[in-house]
mmCIF file of C-alpha atoms in Angstrom:
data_model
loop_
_atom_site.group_PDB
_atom_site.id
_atom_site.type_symbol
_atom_site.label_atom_id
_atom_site.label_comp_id
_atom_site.label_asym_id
_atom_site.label_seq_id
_atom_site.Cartn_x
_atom_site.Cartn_y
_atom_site.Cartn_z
ATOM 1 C CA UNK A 1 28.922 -18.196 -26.160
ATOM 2 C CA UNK A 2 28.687 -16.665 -22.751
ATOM 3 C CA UNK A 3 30.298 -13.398 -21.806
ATOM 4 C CA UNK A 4 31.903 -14.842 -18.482
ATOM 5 C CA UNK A 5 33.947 -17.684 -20.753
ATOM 6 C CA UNK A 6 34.893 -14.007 -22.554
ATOM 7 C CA UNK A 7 35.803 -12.577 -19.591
ATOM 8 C CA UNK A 8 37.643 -15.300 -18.420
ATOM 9 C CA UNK A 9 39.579 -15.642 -21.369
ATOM 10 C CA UNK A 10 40.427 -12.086 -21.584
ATOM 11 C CA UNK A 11 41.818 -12.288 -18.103
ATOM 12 C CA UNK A 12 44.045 -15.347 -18.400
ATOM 13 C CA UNK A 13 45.824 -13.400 -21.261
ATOM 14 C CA UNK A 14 45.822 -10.438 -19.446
ATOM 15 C CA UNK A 15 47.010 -11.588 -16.025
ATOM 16 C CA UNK A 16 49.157 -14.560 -17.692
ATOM 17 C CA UNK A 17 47.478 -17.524 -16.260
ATOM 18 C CA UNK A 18 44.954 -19.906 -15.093
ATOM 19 C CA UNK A 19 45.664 -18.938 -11.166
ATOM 20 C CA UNK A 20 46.141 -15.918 -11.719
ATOM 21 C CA UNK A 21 43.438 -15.100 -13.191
ATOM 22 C CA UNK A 22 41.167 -17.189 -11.123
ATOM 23 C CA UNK A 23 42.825 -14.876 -8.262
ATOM 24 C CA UNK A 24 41.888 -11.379 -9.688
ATOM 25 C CA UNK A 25 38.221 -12.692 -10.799
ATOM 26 C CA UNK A 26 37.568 -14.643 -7.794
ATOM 27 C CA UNK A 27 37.202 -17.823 -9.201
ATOM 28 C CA UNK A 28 38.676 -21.105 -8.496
ATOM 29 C CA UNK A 29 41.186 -22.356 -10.902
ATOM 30 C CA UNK A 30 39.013 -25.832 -11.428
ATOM 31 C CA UNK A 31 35.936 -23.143 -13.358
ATOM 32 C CA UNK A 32 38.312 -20.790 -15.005
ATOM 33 C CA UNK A 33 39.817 -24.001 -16.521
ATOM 34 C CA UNK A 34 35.837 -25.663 -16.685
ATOM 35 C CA UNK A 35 35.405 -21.642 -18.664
ATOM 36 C CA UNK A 36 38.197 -22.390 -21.154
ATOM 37 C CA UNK A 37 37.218 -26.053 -22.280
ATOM 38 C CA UNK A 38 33.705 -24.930 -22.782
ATOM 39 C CA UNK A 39 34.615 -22.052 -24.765
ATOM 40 C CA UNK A 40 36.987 -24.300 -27.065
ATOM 41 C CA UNK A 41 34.236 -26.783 -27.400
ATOM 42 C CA UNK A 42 31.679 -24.053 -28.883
ATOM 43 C CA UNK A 43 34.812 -22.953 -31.134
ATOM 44 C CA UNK A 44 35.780 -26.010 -32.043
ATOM 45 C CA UNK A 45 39.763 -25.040 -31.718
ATOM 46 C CA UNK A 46 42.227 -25.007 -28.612
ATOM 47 C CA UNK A 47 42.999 -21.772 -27.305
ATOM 48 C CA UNK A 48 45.913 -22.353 -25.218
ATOM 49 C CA UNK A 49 48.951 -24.455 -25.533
ATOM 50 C CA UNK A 50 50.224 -25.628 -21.962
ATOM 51 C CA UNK A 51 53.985 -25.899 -21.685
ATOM 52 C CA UNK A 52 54.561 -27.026 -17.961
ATOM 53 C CA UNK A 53 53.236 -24.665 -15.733
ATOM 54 C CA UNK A 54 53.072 -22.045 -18.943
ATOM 55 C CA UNK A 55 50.039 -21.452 -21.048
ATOM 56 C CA UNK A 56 50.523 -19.916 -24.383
ATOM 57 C CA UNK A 57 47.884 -18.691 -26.965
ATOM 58 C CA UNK A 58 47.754 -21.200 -29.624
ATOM 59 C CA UNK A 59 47.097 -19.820 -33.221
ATOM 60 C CA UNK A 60 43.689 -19.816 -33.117
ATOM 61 C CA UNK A 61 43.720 -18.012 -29.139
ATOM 62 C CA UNK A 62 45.794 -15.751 -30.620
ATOM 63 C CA UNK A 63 42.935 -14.854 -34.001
ATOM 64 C CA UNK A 64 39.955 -15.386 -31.883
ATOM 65 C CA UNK A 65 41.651 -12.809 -28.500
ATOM 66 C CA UNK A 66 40.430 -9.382 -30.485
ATOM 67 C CA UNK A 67 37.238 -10.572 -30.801
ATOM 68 C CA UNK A 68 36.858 -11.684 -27.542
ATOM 69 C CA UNK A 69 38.481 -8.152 -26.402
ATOM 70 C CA UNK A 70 35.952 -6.276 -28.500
ATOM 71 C CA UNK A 71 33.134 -7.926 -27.249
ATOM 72 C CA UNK A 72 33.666 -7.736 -23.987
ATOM 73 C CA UNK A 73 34.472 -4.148 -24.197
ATOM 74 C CA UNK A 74 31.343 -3.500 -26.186
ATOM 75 C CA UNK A 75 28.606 -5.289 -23.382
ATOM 76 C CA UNK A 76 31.097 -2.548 -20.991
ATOM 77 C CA UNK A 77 30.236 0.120 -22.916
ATOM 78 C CA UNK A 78 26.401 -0.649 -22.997
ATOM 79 C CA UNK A 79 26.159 -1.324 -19.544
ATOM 80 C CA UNK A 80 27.937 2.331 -18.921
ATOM 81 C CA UNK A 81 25.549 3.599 -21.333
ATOM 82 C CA UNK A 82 22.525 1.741 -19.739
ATOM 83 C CA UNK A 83 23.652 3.476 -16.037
ATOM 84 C CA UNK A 84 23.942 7.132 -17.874
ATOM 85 C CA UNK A 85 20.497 6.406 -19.009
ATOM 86 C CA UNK A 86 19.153 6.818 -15.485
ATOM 87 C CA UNK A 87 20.345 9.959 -15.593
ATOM 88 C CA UNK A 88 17.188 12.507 -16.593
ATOM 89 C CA UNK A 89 17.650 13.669 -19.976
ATOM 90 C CA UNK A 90 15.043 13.837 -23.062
ATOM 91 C CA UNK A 91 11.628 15.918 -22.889
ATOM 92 C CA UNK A 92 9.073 15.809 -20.044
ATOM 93 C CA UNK A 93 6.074 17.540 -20.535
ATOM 94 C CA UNK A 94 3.935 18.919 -17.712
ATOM 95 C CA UNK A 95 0.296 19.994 -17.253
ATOM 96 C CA UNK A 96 -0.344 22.722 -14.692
ATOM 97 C CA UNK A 97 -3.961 24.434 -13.674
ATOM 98 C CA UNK A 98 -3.529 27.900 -14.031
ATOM 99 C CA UNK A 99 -3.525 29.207 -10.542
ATOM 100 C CA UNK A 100 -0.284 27.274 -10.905
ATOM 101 C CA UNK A 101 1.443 28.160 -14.099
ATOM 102 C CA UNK A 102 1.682 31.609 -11.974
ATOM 103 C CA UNK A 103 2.311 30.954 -8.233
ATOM 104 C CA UNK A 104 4.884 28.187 -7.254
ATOM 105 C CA UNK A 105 6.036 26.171 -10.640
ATOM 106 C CA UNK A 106 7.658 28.827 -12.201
ATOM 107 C CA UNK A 107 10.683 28.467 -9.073
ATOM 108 C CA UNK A 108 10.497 24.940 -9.546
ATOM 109 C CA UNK A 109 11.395 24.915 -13.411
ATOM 110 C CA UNK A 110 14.157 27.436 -12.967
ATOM 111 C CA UNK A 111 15.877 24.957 -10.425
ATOM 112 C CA UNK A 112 14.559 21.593 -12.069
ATOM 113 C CA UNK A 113 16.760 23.411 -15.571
ATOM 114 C CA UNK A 114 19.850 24.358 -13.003
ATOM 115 C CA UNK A 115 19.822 20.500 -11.947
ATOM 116 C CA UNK A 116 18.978 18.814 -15.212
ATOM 117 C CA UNK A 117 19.710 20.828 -18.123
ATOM 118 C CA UNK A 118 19.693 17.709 -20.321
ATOM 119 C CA UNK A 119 15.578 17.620 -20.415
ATOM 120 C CA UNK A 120 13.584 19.951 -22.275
ATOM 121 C CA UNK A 121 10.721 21.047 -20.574
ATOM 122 C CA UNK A 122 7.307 21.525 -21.788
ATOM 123 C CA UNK A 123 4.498 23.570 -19.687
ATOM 124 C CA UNK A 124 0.982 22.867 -20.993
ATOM 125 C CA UNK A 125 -1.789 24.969 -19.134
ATOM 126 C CA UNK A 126 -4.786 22.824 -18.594
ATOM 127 C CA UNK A 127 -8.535 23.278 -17.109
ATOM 128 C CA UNK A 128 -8.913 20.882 -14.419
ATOM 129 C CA UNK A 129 -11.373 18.973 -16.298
ATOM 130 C CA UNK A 130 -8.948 18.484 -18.932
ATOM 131 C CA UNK A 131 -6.525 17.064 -16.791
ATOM 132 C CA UNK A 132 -7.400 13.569 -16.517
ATOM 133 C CA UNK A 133 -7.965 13.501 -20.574
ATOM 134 C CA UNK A 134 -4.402 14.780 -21.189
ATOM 135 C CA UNK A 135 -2.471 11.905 -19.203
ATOM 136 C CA UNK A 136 -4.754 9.148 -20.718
ATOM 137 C CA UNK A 137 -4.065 10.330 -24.311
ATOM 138 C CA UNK A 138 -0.645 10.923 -23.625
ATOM 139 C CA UNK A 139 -0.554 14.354 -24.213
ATOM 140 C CA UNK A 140 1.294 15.322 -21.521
ATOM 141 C CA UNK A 141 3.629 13.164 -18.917
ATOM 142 C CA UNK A 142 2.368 14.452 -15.306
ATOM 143 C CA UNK A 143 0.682 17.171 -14.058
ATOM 144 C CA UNK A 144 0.343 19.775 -10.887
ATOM 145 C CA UNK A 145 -3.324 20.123 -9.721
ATOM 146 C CA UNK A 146 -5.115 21.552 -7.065
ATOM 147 C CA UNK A 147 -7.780 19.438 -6.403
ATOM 148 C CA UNK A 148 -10.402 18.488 -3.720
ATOM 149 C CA UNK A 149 -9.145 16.036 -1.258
ATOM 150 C CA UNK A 150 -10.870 13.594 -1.995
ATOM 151 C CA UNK A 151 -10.283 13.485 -5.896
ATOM 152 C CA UNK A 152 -9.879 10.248 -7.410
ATOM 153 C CA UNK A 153 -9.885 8.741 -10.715
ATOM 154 C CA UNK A 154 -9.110 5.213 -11.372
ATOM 155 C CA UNK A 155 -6.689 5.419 -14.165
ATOM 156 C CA UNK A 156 -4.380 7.556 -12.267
ATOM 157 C CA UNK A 157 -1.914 7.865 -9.306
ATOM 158 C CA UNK A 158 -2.726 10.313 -7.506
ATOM 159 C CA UNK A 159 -0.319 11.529 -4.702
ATOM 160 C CA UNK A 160 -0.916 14.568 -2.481
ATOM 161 C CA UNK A 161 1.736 16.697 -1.535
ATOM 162 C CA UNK A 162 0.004 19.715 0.211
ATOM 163 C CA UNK A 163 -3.078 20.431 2.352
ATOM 164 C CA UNK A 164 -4.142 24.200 1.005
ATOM 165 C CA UNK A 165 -5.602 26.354 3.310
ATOM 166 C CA UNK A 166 -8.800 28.761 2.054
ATOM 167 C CA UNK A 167 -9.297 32.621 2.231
ATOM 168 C CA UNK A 168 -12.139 34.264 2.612
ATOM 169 C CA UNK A 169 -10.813 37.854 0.936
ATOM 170 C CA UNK A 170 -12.568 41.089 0.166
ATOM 171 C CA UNK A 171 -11.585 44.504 -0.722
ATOM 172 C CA UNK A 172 -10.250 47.374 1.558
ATOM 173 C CA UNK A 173 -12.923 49.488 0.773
ATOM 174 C CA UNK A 174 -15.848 47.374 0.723
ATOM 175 C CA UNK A 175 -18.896 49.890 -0.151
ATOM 176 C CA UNK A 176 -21.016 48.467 -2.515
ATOM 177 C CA UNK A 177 -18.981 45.411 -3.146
ATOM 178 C CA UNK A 178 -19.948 43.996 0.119
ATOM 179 C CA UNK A 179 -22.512 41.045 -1.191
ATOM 180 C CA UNK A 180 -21.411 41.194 -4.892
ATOM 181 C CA UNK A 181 -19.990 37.644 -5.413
ATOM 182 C CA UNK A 182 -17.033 36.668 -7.268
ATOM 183 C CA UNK A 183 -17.358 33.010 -8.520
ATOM 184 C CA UNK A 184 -15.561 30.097 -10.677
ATOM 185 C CA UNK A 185 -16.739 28.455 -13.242
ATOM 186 C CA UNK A 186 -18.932 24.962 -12.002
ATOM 187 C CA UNK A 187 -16.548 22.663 -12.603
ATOM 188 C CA UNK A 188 -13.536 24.607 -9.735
ATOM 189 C CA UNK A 189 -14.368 23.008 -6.537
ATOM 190 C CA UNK A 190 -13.836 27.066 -4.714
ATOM 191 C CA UNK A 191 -17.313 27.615 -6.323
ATOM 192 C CA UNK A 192 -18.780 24.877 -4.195
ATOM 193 C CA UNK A 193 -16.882 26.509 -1.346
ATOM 194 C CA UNK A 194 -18.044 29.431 -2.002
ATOM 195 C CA UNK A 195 -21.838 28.477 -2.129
ATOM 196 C CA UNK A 196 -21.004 26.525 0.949
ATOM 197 C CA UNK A 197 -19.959 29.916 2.675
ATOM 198 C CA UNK A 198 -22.492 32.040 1.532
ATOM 199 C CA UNK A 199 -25.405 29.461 2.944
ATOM 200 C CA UNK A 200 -23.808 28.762 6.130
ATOM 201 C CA UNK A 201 -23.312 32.914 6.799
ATOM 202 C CA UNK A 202 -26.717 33.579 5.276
ATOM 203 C CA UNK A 203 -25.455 35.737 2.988
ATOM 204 C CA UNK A 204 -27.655 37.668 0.384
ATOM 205 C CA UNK A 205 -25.870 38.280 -2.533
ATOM 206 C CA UNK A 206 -26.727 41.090 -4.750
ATOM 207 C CA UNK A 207 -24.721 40.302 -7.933
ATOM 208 C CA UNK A 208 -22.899 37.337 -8.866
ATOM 209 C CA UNK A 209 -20.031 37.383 -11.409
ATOM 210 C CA UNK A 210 -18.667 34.238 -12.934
ATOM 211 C CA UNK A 211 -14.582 33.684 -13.805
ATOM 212 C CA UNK A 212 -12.905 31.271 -15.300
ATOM 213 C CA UNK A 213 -9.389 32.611 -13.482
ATOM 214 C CA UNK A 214 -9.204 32.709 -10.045
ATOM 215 C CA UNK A 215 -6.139 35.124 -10.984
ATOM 216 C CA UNK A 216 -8.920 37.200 -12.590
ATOM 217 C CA UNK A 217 -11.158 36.939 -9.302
ATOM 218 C CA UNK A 218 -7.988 38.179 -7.421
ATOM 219 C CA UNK A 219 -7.251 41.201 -9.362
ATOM 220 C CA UNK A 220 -11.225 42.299 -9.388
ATOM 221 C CA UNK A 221 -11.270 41.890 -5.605
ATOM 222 C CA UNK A 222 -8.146 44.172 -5.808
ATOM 223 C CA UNK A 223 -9.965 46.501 -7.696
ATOM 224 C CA UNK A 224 -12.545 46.656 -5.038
ATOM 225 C CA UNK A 225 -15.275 44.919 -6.762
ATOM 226 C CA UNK A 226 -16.563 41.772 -4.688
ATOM 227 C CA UNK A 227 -15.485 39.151 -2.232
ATOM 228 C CA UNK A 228 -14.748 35.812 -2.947
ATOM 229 C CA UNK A 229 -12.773 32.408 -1.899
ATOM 230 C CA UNK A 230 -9.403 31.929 -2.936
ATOM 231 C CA UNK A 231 -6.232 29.674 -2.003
ATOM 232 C CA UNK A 232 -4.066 31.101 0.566
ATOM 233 C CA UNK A 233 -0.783 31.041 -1.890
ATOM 234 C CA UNK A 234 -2.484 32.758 -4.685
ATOM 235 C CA UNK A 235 -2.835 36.383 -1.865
ATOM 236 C CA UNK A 236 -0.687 35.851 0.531
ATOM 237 C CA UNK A 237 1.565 38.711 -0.437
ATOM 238 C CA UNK A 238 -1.880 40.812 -0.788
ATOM 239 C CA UNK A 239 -2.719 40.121 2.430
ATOM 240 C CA UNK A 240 0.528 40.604 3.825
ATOM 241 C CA UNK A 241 0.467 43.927 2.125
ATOM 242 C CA UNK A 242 -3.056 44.645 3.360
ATOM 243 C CA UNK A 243 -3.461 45.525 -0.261
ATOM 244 C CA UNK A 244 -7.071 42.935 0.345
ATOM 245 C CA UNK A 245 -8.634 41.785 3.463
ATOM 246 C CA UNK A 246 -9.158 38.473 4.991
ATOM 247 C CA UNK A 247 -9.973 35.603 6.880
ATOM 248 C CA UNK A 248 -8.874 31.909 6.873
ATOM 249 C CA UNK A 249 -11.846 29.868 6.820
ATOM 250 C CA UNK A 250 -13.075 26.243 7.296
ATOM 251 C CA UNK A 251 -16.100 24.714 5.876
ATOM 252 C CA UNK A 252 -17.731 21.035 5.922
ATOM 253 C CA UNK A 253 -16.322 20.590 2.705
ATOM 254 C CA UNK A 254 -13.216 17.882 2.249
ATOM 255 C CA UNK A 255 -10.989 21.041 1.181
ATOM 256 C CA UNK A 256 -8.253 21.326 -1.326
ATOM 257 C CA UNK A 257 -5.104 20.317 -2.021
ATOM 258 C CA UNK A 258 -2.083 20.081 -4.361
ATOM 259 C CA UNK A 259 -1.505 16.834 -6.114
ATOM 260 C CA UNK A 260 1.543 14.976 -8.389
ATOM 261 C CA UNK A 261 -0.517 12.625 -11.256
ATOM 262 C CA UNK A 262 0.250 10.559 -13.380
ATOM 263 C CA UNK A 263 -1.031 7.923 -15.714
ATOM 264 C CA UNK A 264 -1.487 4.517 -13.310
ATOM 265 C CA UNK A 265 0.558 2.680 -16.491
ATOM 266 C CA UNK A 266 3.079 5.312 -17.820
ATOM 267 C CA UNK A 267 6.080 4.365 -16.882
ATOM 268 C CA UNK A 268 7.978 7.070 -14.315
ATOM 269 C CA UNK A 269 11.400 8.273 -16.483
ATOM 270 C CA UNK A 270 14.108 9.060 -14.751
ATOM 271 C CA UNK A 271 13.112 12.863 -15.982
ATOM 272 C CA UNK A 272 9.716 12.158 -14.245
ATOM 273 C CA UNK A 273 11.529 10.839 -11.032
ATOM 274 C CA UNK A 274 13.517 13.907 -10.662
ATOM 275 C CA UNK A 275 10.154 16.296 -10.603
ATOM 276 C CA UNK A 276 8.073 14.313 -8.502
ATOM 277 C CA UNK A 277 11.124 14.449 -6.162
ATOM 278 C CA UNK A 278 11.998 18.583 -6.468
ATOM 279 C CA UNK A 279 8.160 19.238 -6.331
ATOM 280 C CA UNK A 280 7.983 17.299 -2.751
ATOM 281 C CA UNK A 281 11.312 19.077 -1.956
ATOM 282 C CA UNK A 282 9.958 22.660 -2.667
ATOM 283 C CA UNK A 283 6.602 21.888 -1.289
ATOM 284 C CA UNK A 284 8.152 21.822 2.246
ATOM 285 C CA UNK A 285 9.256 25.643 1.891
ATOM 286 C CA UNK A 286 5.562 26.139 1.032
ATOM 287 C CA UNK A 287 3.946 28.875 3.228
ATOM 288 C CA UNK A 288 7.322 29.782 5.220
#
């Protein structure tokens, strides 16, 4: 039983005719009539009675019409639903680096919430190691990295949205704190940076403290206790402030940017759609 026989049976009683009918759903009258005798055939009963130029429901037309109504109503009703689907609604669950779970995604959840208040967000704070992990085992939907440029992993898409830029910060007073460096962990590509800098300037380093925050790293640097290299985001308003001091700085390293992932075969929600699009969005206000 197809819908379109449905449909055109619903119309001829609607409408009150063959023609007319054929008029309204743009058919000629030769297939709403070809629509009718196929639909009696499957039934095995006659639908209509035609009196002249009149067509009447016969007794079985007249039993089998709610049905039809219902049914077409219903595949209606699913396709509206199917169209609200697209929507974003549900949960979405992001993982962020750290340096971003406090610079930069906290504006974008407020307005993603304002927009979409049907999904319920989830923030999961990852390492950058543990990135990659979390989208293959499905722990979390998409994440918000800053990576090296040329990151790349095989079971992911990877899309960049920003070029960073790198500081080269220190404290006001430098005193003592001039060759004491501050330092990630191995695995943060500003260590490498870092140990790029300090080889190129020919720097000797008295101490060397390790982090695994570059928030932490910013706040001793505040506190006057060594230099280090840090994305310009994270200090701008230090800098601005002249609160630290600082240089921008480029290095024959690939650099770092900020990246959308994803797992290469996860299907992108609609909920997943509208981030990917508000992160590109806010990224252009980036730096202004």
């Amino acid at each position: 039983m197809e819908l379109r026989h449905l449909i055109t049976f619903k119309t001829i009683v609607e409408k009150g005719g063959f023609k007319r009918a054929a008029e309204y759903l743009d058919y000629s009258q030769s297939s709403v009539t070809v629509h009718v005798k196929e639909l009696e055939k499957e039934l095995k009963k006659p639908l209509f009675d035609r009196i002249g130029r009149k067509v009447f429901l016969t007794n079985y037309g007249t039993q089998f019409h709610p049905y039809a109504v219902k049914i077409v109503d219903l595949y209606n009703e699913a396709a509206e639903t199917m169209n609200m689907n697209d929507a974003p609604k549900g949960s979405l669950v992001i993982g962020v680096t750290e340096i971003f779970s406090q610079y930069r995604i906290p504006s974008i959840l407020m307005e993603y919430k304002k927009r979409y208040p049907d999904v319920s967000l989830s923030l999961r704070s990852l390492e950058n190691k543990d990135i990659s992990a979390a989208l293959k085992n499905g722990q979390i939907d998409m994440a918000f990295v800053l990576e090296r440029n040329d990151w790349f992993d095989k079971e992911l898409t990877i899309e960049k949205i920003k070029d960073e830029s790198t500081v080269l910060v220190w404290p006001v007073c430098l005193e003592d704190s001039e060759n004491t460096i501050l330092s990630t962990e191995e695995s943060c590509s500003y260590k490498s940076m870092l140990e790029a800098y300090i080889q190129e300037e020919q720097i000797e380093a008295k101490n060397s403290l390790n982090f695994s925050s570059l928030e932490a790293i910013k706040q001793c640097v505040l506190s006057g206790l060594g230099f280090s290299i840090l994305p310009y985001f994270a200090v701008e308003k230090e800098l601005a402030s002249e609160q630290i001091l600082g240089e921008f700085i480029s290095l024959n390293h690939t650099g770092n940017a900020t990246f959308i992932v994803n797992h290469k075969n996860k299907q992108l929600s609609p909920a997943m759609q509208a981030m990917i699009s508000l992160m590109k969005e806010q990224s252009l206000h980036w730096g202004e």
